[in-house]
Amino acid sequence: MSDSSSVPTPDVTYGVIGLGAMGMGIARSLFAAGLPVIGCDVAVSARDNFAAAGGRTLPSPLALAEECSVVILVVVNAAQVDAVLFGEDGLGGLAERLAPGSLVIQCATVAPAYAVALGERLQEMELELLDAPISGGAAKAACGQLSVMASGRVEAFSMAEPALGAMAANVHRLGDAPGVGSSVKLVNQHLAGVHIAAAAEAMALGVRMGIDPQRLYEVITQSAGNSWMFENRVPHILEGDYTPLSAVDIFVKDLNLVHDTGRDLRLAMPVAASALQQFTAASGMGHGREDDAAVIKVYAATAGIDLPATNDANHDREREE
């Protein structure tokens, strides 16, 4: 975990809402750093997992309001953020119950315009927002080594510092208002989605030409064509293990956000659009909840190539949301 120069304030309790692979790692990192933390998830199994590690849990976000002045949202999308903060019908959510001056650290990948509007809405309610999408995957979340792309007021950064110090190796301070952090995250997701789709296409090409996929992986990872995503995702294909760490449908969502933002800016992004179509096709084929490496199954179906068989013994990885 990264060092934090601030001393945790004894009367601050941190709430983590969303105990998937990423949120669980964050909650456990805060707990390991000695910060008072309460985990919350709709899934009983997720709460039980955090409790088994020694952490406290509550079943409802609303219950956190009475104990927490810093709440970290590690949910999937803007709709879930709204549901937690403002209720399913726009009324009666967590934001209404938090004490004035409380902080919301929002970690989901959302449209920059949404992050700006959320910051304004919370400020009207006398709450602070740190726009803080995260990157690094479940493994780095578990050891407090995430990268955080953050923007918000000085007051928000100050309140968030102990939590950020526990959960992240790199905290990028990108601006003094929400929106910038989410903008940078969209650039990251553009590249991540394109690189995964390109890795799948390249492997499909190699297999179609009759190259041994394991040997191809070994060569490419030692050559200029390598990328972090190629090196990280192709083993899922080689193992025939599509247990989701980050699912196909995550990139359908994120690349749609990229596409929509580009359209609003009148910026053509044909490479991102092509990757989006491949992920959309994979989802349409029924692979939306599989690991994002399953985008290669589009090529398998259209080109008639044989992929390594699914290995059920490998299906023990946790989901990343």
mmCIF file of C-alpha atoms in Angstrom:
data_model
loop_
_atom_site.group_PDB
_atom_site.id
_atom_site.type_symbol
_atom_site.label_atom_id
_atom_site.label_comp_id
_atom_site.label_asym_id
_atom_site.label_seq_id
_atom_site.Cartn_x
_atom_site.Cartn_y
_atom_site.Cartn_z
ATOM 1 C CA MET A 1 0.000 0.000 0.000
ATOM 2 C CA SER A 2 1.076 3.536 -0.600
ATOM 3 C CA ASP A 3 2.105 5.744 2.268
ATOM 4 C CA SER A 4 -0.221 8.474 3.458
ATOM 5 C CA SER A 5 1.257 11.504 5.166
ATOM 6 C CA SER A 6 -1.961 12.249 7.024
ATOM 7 C CA VAL A 7 -2.934 10.672 10.321
ATOM 8 C CA PRO A 8 -6.379 9.016 10.155
ATOM 9 C CA THR A 9 -8.991 11.015 12.015
ATOM 10 C CA PRO A 10 -10.283 8.773 14.836
ATOM 11 C CA ASP A 11 -13.935 9.819 14.488
ATOM 12 C CA VAL A 12 -14.162 9.188 10.732
ATOM 13 C CA THR A 13 -15.760 5.911 9.661
ATOM 14 C CA TYR A 14 -15.501 4.880 6.015
ATOM 15 C CA GLY A 15 -18.271 3.075 4.138
ATOM 16 C CA VAL A 16 -17.579 0.991 1.021
ATOM 17 C CA ILE A 17 -20.654 0.302 -1.089
ATOM 18 C CA GLY A 18 -20.164 -2.506 -3.601
ATOM 19 C CA LEU A 19 -18.127 -5.491 -2.443
ATOM 20 C CA GLY A 20 -17.287 -7.061 -5.791
ATOM 21 C CA ALA A 21 -13.683 -7.938 -6.521
ATOM 22 C CA MET A 22 -12.644 -4.268 -6.661
ATOM 23 C CA GLY A 23 -14.758 -3.026 -3.771
ATOM 24 C CA MET A 24 -13.783 -5.974 -1.603
ATOM 25 C CA GLY A 25 -10.116 -5.214 -2.195
ATOM 26 C CA ILE A 26 -10.653 -1.567 -1.284
ATOM 27 C CA ALA A 27 -12.599 -2.425 1.871
ATOM 28 C CA ARG A 28 -9.962 -4.905 2.989
ATOM 29 C CA SER A 29 -7.153 -2.432 2.247
ATOM 30 C CA LEU A 30 -8.801 0.213 4.422
ATOM 31 C CA PHE A 31 -9.349 -2.355 7.150
ATOM 32 C CA ALA A 32 -5.711 -3.511 6.947
ATOM 33 C CA ALA A 33 -4.579 0.122 7.250
ATOM 34 C CA GLY A 34 -6.437 0.429 10.554
ATOM 35 C CA LEU A 35 -9.224 2.663 9.256
ATOM 36 C CA PRO A 36 -12.719 2.095 10.660
ATOM 37 C CA VAL A 37 -14.627 0.716 7.662
ATOM 38 C CA ILE A 38 -18.079 -0.741 7.050
ATOM 39 C CA GLY A 39 -18.829 -2.754 3.921
ATOM 40 C CA CYS A 40 -22.174 -2.825 2.162
ATOM 41 C CA ASP A 41 -23.481 -4.954 -0.712
ATOM 42 C CA VAL A 42 -26.846 -6.286 -1.802
ATOM 43 C CA ALA A 43 -25.329 -9.775 -1.994
ATOM 44 C CA VAL A 44 -25.284 -11.602 1.333
ATOM 45 C CA SER A 45 -22.298 -13.677 0.181
ATOM 46 C CA ALA A 46 -20.225 -10.541 -0.414
ATOM 47 C CA ARG A 47 -21.035 -9.193 3.035
ATOM 48 C CA ASP A 48 -20.226 -12.575 4.549
ATOM 49 C CA ASN A 49 -16.833 -12.602 2.809
ATOM 50 C CA PHE A 50 -15.908 -9.227 4.276
ATOM 51 C CA ALA A 51 -17.186 -10.229 7.701
ATOM 52 C CA ALA A 52 -15.081 -13.392 7.514
ATOM 53 C CA ALA A 53 -12.036 -11.167 7.038
ATOM 54 C CA GLY A 54 -12.914 -9.333 10.249
ATOM 55 C CA GLY A 55 -14.806 -6.404 8.746
ATOM 56 C CA ARG A 56 -18.172 -4.922 9.715
ATOM 57 C CA THR A 57 -21.049 -4.951 7.238
ATOM 58 C CA LEU A 58 -24.492 -3.445 6.845
ATOM 59 C CA PRO A 59 -27.167 -4.626 4.409
ATOM 60 C CA SER A 60 -28.381 -1.200 3.258
ATOM 61 C CA PRO A 61 -26.565 1.956 2.094
ATOM 62 C CA LEU A 62 -29.043 4.022 4.087
ATOM 63 C CA ALA A 63 -27.771 2.449 7.299
ATOM 64 C CA LEU A 64 -24.279 3.765 6.572
ATOM 65 C CA ALA A 65 -25.448 7.376 6.870
ATOM 66 C CA GLU A 66 -25.675 7.191 10.646
ATOM 67 C CA GLU A 67 -22.087 5.999 11.049
ATOM 68 C CA CYS A 68 -20.053 7.121 8.027
ATOM 69 C CA SER A 69 -18.892 10.549 6.917
ATOM 70 C CA VAL A 70 -16.867 9.216 3.959
ATOM 71 C CA VAL A 71 -18.601 6.831 1.538
ATOM 72 C CA ILE A 72 -16.785 5.085 -1.318
ATOM 73 C CA LEU A 73 -18.995 3.933 -4.196
ATOM 74 C CA VAL A 74 -17.595 0.960 -6.123
ATOM 75 C CA VAL A 75 -20.615 0.131 -8.260
ATOM 76 C CA VAL A 76 -21.003 -0.566 -11.989
ATOM 77 C CA ASN A 77 -22.500 2.509 -13.611
ATOM 78 C CA ALA A 78 -24.220 5.878 -13.215
ATOM 79 C CA ALA A 79 -27.639 4.264 -12.746
ATOM 80 C CA GLN A 80 -26.361 2.372 -9.716
ATOM 81 C CA VAL A 81 -24.706 5.525 -8.346
ATOM 82 C CA ASP A 82 -28.042 7.329 -8.627
ATOM 83 C CA ALA A 83 -29.906 4.444 -7.019
ATOM 84 C CA VAL A 84 -27.548 4.443 -4.019
ATOM 85 C CA LEU A 85 -27.366 8.199 -3.544
ATOM 86 C CA PHE A 86 -30.878 9.278 -4.481
ATOM 87 C CA GLY A 87 -33.022 6.136 -4.359
ATOM 88 C CA GLU A 88 -34.585 4.149 -7.175
ATOM 89 C CA ASP A 89 -37.263 6.842 -7.635
ATOM 90 C CA GLY A 90 -34.915 9.779 -7.131
ATOM 91 C CA LEU A 91 -35.978 10.205 -3.522
ATOM 92 C CA GLY A 92 -34.920 8.776 -0.195
ATOM 93 C CA GLY A 93 -31.371 7.780 -0.988
ATOM 94 C CA LEU A 94 -28.134 7.898 0.991
ATOM 95 C CA ALA A 95 -27.308 11.499 0.063
ATOM 96 C CA GLU A 96 -30.356 12.823 1.916
ATOM 97 C CA ARG A 97 -29.232 11.125 5.113
ATOM 98 C CA LEU A 98 -25.526 11.929 5.142
ATOM 99 C CA ALA A 99 -24.496 14.699 7.505
ATOM 100 C CA PRO A 100 -23.571 18.014 5.859
ATOM 101 C CA GLY A 101 -19.886 18.097 5.015
ATOM 102 C CA SER A 102 -19.708 14.348 4.343
ATOM 103 C CA LEU A 103 -17.714 13.065 1.367
ATOM 104 C CA VAL A 104 -18.719 10.754 -1.483
ATOM 105 C CA ILE A 105 -15.825 9.120 -3.361
ATOM 106 C CA GLN A 106 -17.299 7.951 -6.663
ATOM 107 C CA CYS A 107 -15.200 5.209 -8.334
ATOM 108 C CA ALA A 108 -17.436 3.911 -11.147
ATOM 109 C CA THR A 109 -16.712 4.643 -14.806
ATOM 110 C CA VAL A 110 -19.281 7.268 -15.779
ATOM 111 C CA ALA A 111 -19.665 9.978 -18.397
ATOM 112 C CA PRO A 112 -17.727 13.159 -17.523
ATOM 113 C CA ALA A 113 -20.910 15.226 -17.863
ATOM 114 C CA TYR A 114 -22.604 12.976 -15.312
ATOM 115 C CA ALA A 115 -19.719 13.452 -12.848
ATOM 116 C CA VAL A 116 -19.968 17.244 -13.234
ATOM 117 C CA ALA A 117 -23.726 17.204 -12.669
ATOM 118 C CA LEU A 118 -23.370 14.856 -9.694
ATOM 119 C CA GLY A 119 -20.834 17.171 -8.075
ATOM 120 C CA GLU A 120 -23.186 20.124 -8.471
ATOM 121 C CA ARG A 121 -26.128 18.194 -7.087
ATOM 122 C CA LEU A 122 -24.217 16.996 -4.038
ATOM 123 C CA GLN A 123 -22.769 20.452 -3.398
ATOM 124 C CA GLU A 124 -26.320 21.811 -3.235
ATOM 125 C CA MET A 125 -26.900 19.221 -0.497
ATOM 126 C CA GLU A 126 -23.733 20.418 1.333
ATOM 127 C CA LEU A 127 -21.845 17.242 0.444
ATOM 128 C CA GLU A 128 -18.422 16.877 -1.160
ATOM 129 C CA LEU A 129 -17.698 14.696 -4.206
ATOM 130 C CA LEU A 130 -14.365 13.266 -5.259
ATOM 131 C CA ASP A 131 -14.629 12.070 -8.852
ATOM 132 C CA ALA A 132 -12.242 9.124 -8.504
ATOM 133 C CA PRO A 133 -12.470 6.301 -11.045
ATOM 134 C CA ILE A 134 -9.996 3.495 -10.462
ATOM 135 C CA SER A 135 -7.774 1.210 -12.512
ATOM 136 C CA GLY A 136 -5.615 -1.780 -11.736
ATOM 137 C CA GLY A 137 -7.955 -4.739 -11.465
ATOM 138 C CA ALA A 138 -8.836 -7.047 -8.622
ATOM 139 C CA ALA A 139 -5.249 -8.046 -7.839
ATOM 140 C CA LYS A 140 -4.090 -4.472 -7.257
ATOM 141 C CA ALA A 141 -7.260 -3.609 -5.353
ATOM 142 C CA ALA A 142 -6.541 -6.505 -3.001
ATOM 143 C CA CYS A 143 -3.101 -5.163 -2.077
ATOM 144 C CA GLY A 144 -3.903 -1.436 -1.993
ATOM 145 C CA GLN A 145 -2.053 -0.696 -5.222
ATOM 146 C CA LEU A 146 -4.759 0.859 -7.392
ATOM 147 C CA SER A 147 -4.349 3.855 -9.650
ATOM 148 C CA VAL A 148 -6.905 6.568 -8.891
ATOM 149 C CA MET A 149 -7.773 9.295 -11.413
ATOM 150 C CA ALA A 150 -9.195 11.934 -9.129
ATOM 151 C CA SER A 151 -10.607 15.412 -9.353
ATOM 152 C CA GLY A 152 -12.505 17.500 -6.838
ATOM 153 C CA ARG A 153 -12.250 20.368 -4.432
ATOM 154 C CA VAL A 154 -9.317 20.691 -2.041
ATOM 155 C CA GLU A 155 -11.676 19.849 0.812
ATOM 156 C CA ALA A 156 -12.625 16.578 -0.873
ATOM 157 C CA PHE A 157 -9.000 15.543 -1.365
ATOM 158 C CA SER A 158 -8.216 16.391 2.234
ATOM 159 C CA MET A 159 -11.039 14.232 3.581
ATOM 160 C CA ALA A 160 -10.196 11.398 1.178
ATOM 161 C CA GLU A 161 -6.462 11.289 1.871
ATOM 162 C CA PRO A 162 -6.394 8.477 4.467
ATOM 163 C CA ALA A 163 -8.609 6.246 2.310
ATOM 164 C CA LEU A 164 -6.650 7.002 -0.859
ATOM 165 C CA GLY A 165 -3.412 6.291 0.965
ATOM 166 C CA ALA A 166 -4.716 2.859 1.941
ATOM 167 C CA MET A 167 -6.236 1.799 -1.394
ATOM 168 C CA ALA A 168 -3.896 3.269 -4.013
ATOM 169 C CA ALA A 169 -0.281 3.236 -5.108
ATOM 170 C CA ASN A 170 -0.873 6.197 -7.418
ATOM 171 C CA VAL A 171 -3.319 9.033 -6.855
ATOM 172 C CA HIS A 172 -3.420 11.364 -9.837
ATOM 173 C CA ARG A 173 -4.753 14.786 -8.811
ATOM 174 C CA LEU A 174 -6.250 15.992 -12.075
ATOM 175 C CA GLY A 175 -8.292 19.049 -11.220
ATOM 176 C CA ASP A 176 -10.265 20.972 -8.643
ATOM 177 C CA ALA A 177 -13.739 19.935 -9.798
ATOM 178 C CA PRO A 178 -15.495 16.651 -10.666
ATOM 179 C CA GLY A 179 -15.434 15.595 -14.304
ATOM 180 C CA VAL A 180 -11.724 15.587 -15.059
ATOM 181 C CA GLY A 181 -11.133 12.264 -13.323
ATOM 182 C CA SER A 182 -13.923 10.638 -15.340
ATOM 183 C CA SER A 183 -12.587 12.195 -18.535
ATOM 184 C CA VAL A 184 -9.168 10.629 -18.006
ATOM 185 C CA LYS A 185 -10.784 7.284 -17.139
ATOM 186 C CA LEU A 186 -12.633 7.334 -20.465
ATOM 187 C CA VAL A 187 -9.315 7.714 -22.292
ATOM 188 C CA ASN A 188 -8.000 4.739 -20.320
ATOM 189 C CA GLN A 189 -11.090 2.673 -21.172
ATOM 190 C CA HIS A 190 -10.810 3.626 -24.840
ATOM 191 C CA LEU A 191 -7.300 2.207 -24.901
ATOM 192 C CA ALA A 192 -8.129 -0.814 -22.753
ATOM 193 C CA GLY A 193 -11.085 -1.829 -24.914
ATOM 194 C CA VAL A 194 -9.220 -1.317 -28.173
ATOM 195 C CA HIS A 195 -6.206 -3.253 -26.892
ATOM 196 C CA ILE A 196 -8.335 -6.218 -25.768
ATOM 197 C CA ALA A 197 -10.183 -6.327 -29.087
ATOM 198 C CA ALA A 198 -6.888 -6.021 -30.976
ATOM 199 C CA ALA A 199 -5.318 -8.799 -28.893
ATOM 200 C CA ALA A 200 -8.280 -11.068 -29.664
ATOM 201 C CA GLU A 201 -8.122 -10.280 -33.377
ATOM 202 C CA ALA A 202 -4.370 -10.859 -33.493
ATOM 203 C CA MET A 203 -4.686 -14.212 -31.735
ATOM 204 C CA ALA A 204 -7.516 -15.195 -34.091
ATOM 205 C CA LEU A 205 -5.262 -14.344 -37.041
ATOM 206 C CA GLY A 206 -2.444 -16.447 -35.650
ATOM 207 C CA VAL A 207 -4.692 -19.431 -34.927
ATOM 208 C CA ARG A 208 -6.288 -19.146 -38.398
ATOM 209 C CA MET A 209 -2.797 -19.324 -39.908
ATOM 210 C CA GLY A 210 -2.098 -22.486 -37.942
ATOM 211 C CA ILE A 211 0.340 -21.027 -35.379
ATOM 212 C CA ASP A 212 0.406 -22.696 -31.969
ATOM 213 C CA PRO A 213 -1.363 -20.151 -29.701
ATOM 214 C CA GLN A 214 0.897 -20.748 -26.683
ATOM 215 C CA ARG A 215 4.019 -20.265 -28.798
ATOM 216 C CA LEU A 216 2.503 -17.170 -30.383
ATOM 217 C CA TYR A 217 1.830 -15.693 -26.952
ATOM 218 C CA GLU A 218 5.420 -16.328 -25.878
ATOM 219 C CA VAL A 219 6.803 -14.602 -28.967
ATOM 220 C CA ILE A 220 4.512 -11.566 -28.916
ATOM 221 C CA THR A 221 5.059 -10.871 -25.222
ATOM 222 C CA GLN A 222 8.768 -10.586 -25.999
ATOM 223 C CA SER A 223 8.247 -8.402 -29.073
ATOM 224 C CA ALA A 224 7.241 -4.860 -29.984
ATOM 225 C CA GLY A 225 3.617 -5.818 -30.644
ATOM 226 C CA ASN A 226 3.021 -6.637 -26.983
ATOM 227 C CA SER A 227 0.633 -4.651 -24.772
ATOM 228 C CA TRP A 228 -0.382 -4.927 -21.135
ATOM 229 C CA MET A 229 -3.806 -6.162 -22.194
ATOM 230 C CA PHE A 230 -2.364 -8.755 -24.589
ATOM 231 C CA GLU A 231 -0.097 -10.070 -21.858
ATOM 232 C CA ASN A 232 -2.882 -10.072 -19.248
ATOM 233 C CA ARG A 233 -5.903 -11.293 -21.260
ATOM 234 C CA VAL A 234 -4.500 -13.813 -23.743
ATOM 235 C CA PRO A 235 -3.749 -16.339 -20.930
ATOM 236 C CA HIS A 236 -7.512 -16.443 -20.294
ATOM 237 C CA ILE A 237 -7.924 -17.566 -23.916
ATOM 238 C CA LEU A 238 -5.078 -20.065 -23.690
ATOM 239 C CA GLU A 239 -6.580 -21.553 -20.522
ATOM 240 C CA GLY A 240 -10.098 -21.555 -21.950
ATOM 241 C CA ASP A 241 -11.148 -19.728 -18.777
ATOM 242 C CA TYR A 242 -13.688 -16.963 -19.287
ATOM 243 C CA THR A 243 -14.664 -16.513 -15.647
ATOM 244 C CA PRO A 244 -15.216 -12.741 -15.528
ATOM 245 C CA LEU A 245 -12.664 -10.478 -13.926
ATOM 246 C CA SER A 246 -13.902 -7.680 -16.167
ATOM 247 C CA ALA A 247 -16.857 -8.739 -18.290
ATOM 248 C CA VAL A 248 -17.628 -8.184 -21.980
ATOM 249 C CA ASP A 249 -20.632 -6.070 -20.995
ATOM 250 C CA ILE A 250 -18.385 -3.708 -19.021
ATOM 251 C CA PHE A 251 -16.699 -2.728 -22.277
ATOM 252 C CA VAL A 252 -20.014 -2.511 -24.097
ATOM 253 C CA LYS A 253 -20.917 0.098 -21.471
ATOM 254 C CA ASP A 254 -17.568 1.879 -21.347
ATOM 255 C CA LEU A 255 -16.941 2.033 -25.097
ATOM 256 C CA ASN A 256 -20.482 3.327 -25.560
ATOM 257 C CA LEU A 257 -19.561 6.114 -23.122
ATOM 258 C CA VAL A 258 -16.432 6.781 -25.180
ATOM 259 C CA HIS A 259 -18.477 6.805 -28.394
ATOM 260 C CA ASP A 260 -21.138 9.116 -26.960
ATOM 261 C CA THR A 261 -18.535 11.530 -25.617
ATOM 262 C CA GLY A 262 -16.745 11.615 -28.963
ATOM 263 C CA ARG A 263 -20.038 12.282 -30.739
ATOM 264 C CA ASP A 264 -20.815 15.153 -28.363
ATOM 265 C CA LEU A 265 -17.375 16.592 -29.092
ATOM 266 C CA ARG A 266 -17.733 16.013 -32.872
ATOM 267 C CA LEU A 267 -14.647 13.805 -32.704
ATOM 268 C CA ALA A 268 -14.655 10.754 -34.964
ATOM 269 C CA MET A 269 -13.166 7.657 -33.295
ATOM 270 C CA PRO A 270 -13.382 4.799 -35.804
ATOM 271 C CA VAL A 271 -10.970 2.545 -33.911
ATOM 272 C CA ALA A 272 -13.018 2.743 -30.710
ATOM 273 C CA ALA A 273 -16.204 2.244 -32.741
ATOM 274 C CA SER A 274 -14.808 -0.931 -34.292
ATOM 275 C CA ALA A 275 -13.860 -2.330 -30.878
ATOM 276 C CA LEU A 276 -17.331 -1.450 -29.555
ATOM 277 C CA GLN A 277 -18.947 -3.409 -32.381
ATOM 278 C CA GLN A 278 -16.887 -6.495 -31.548
ATOM 279 C CA PHE A 279 -17.809 -6.356 -27.853
ATOM 280 C CA THR A 280 -21.452 -5.735 -28.781
ATOM 281 C CA ALA A 281 -21.374 -8.762 -31.077
ATOM 282 C CA ALA A 282 -19.880 -10.900 -28.295
ATOM 283 C CA SER A 283 -22.626 -9.758 -25.930
ATOM 284 C CA GLY A 284 -25.263 -10.463 -28.562
ATOM 285 C CA MET A 285 -23.903 -13.994 -28.886
ATOM 286 C CA GLY A 286 -24.567 -14.534 -25.188
ATOM 287 C CA HIS A 287 -21.064 -13.861 -23.830
ATOM 288 C CA GLY A 288 -21.830 -10.558 -22.087
ATOM 289 C CA ARG A 289 -21.180 -11.850 -18.568
ATOM 290 C CA GLU A 290 -18.020 -13.733 -19.529
ATOM 291 C CA ASP A 291 -14.515 -12.315 -19.210
ATOM 292 C CA ASP A 292 -13.822 -9.575 -21.752
ATOM 293 C CA ALA A 293 -11.280 -11.867 -23.443
ATOM 294 C CA ALA A 294 -14.356 -13.734 -24.728
ATOM 295 C CA VAL A 295 -14.529 -11.130 -27.496
ATOM 296 C CA ILE A 296 -12.324 -13.608 -29.386
ATOM 297 C CA LYS A 297 -15.379 -15.878 -29.647
ATOM 298 C CA VAL A 298 -16.775 -13.501 -32.282
ATOM 299 C CA TYR A 299 -13.784 -14.357 -34.474
ATOM 300 C CA ALA A 300 -14.119 -18.042 -33.651
ATOM 301 C CA ALA A 301 -17.726 -17.988 -34.812
ATOM 302 C CA THR A 302 -17.163 -15.984 -38.003
ATOM 303 C CA ALA A 303 -13.866 -17.548 -39.098
ATOM 304 C CA GLY A 304 -14.442 -21.094 -37.904
ATOM 305 C CA ILE A 305 -11.336 -21.273 -35.732
ATOM 306 C CA ASP A 306 -10.998 -23.610 -32.759
ATOM 307 C CA LEU A 307 -10.133 -22.051 -29.399
ATOM 308 C CA PRO A 308 -8.636 -23.867 -26.402
ATOM 309 C CA ALA A 309 -11.420 -25.744 -24.652
ATOM 310 C CA THR A 310 -13.021 -24.309 -21.545
ATOM 311 C CA ASN A 311 -11.277 -25.591 -18.461
ATOM 312 C CA ASP A 312 -13.870 -25.759 -15.697
ATOM 313 C CA ALA A 313 -11.162 -26.397 -13.108
ATOM 314 C CA ASN A 314 -9.935 -22.843 -13.665
ATOM 315 C CA HIS A 315 -13.306 -21.221 -12.949
ATOM 316 C CA ASP A 316 -12.473 -19.861 -9.514
ATOM 317 C CA ARG A 317 -11.677 -16.232 -10.283
ATOM 318 C CA GLU A 318 -13.643 -13.409 -8.688
ATOM 319 C CA ARG A 319 -15.718 -10.938 -10.645
ATOM 320 C CA GLU A 320 -14.441 -7.403 -11.173
ATOM 321 C CA GLU A 321 -17.162 -4.751 -11.402
#
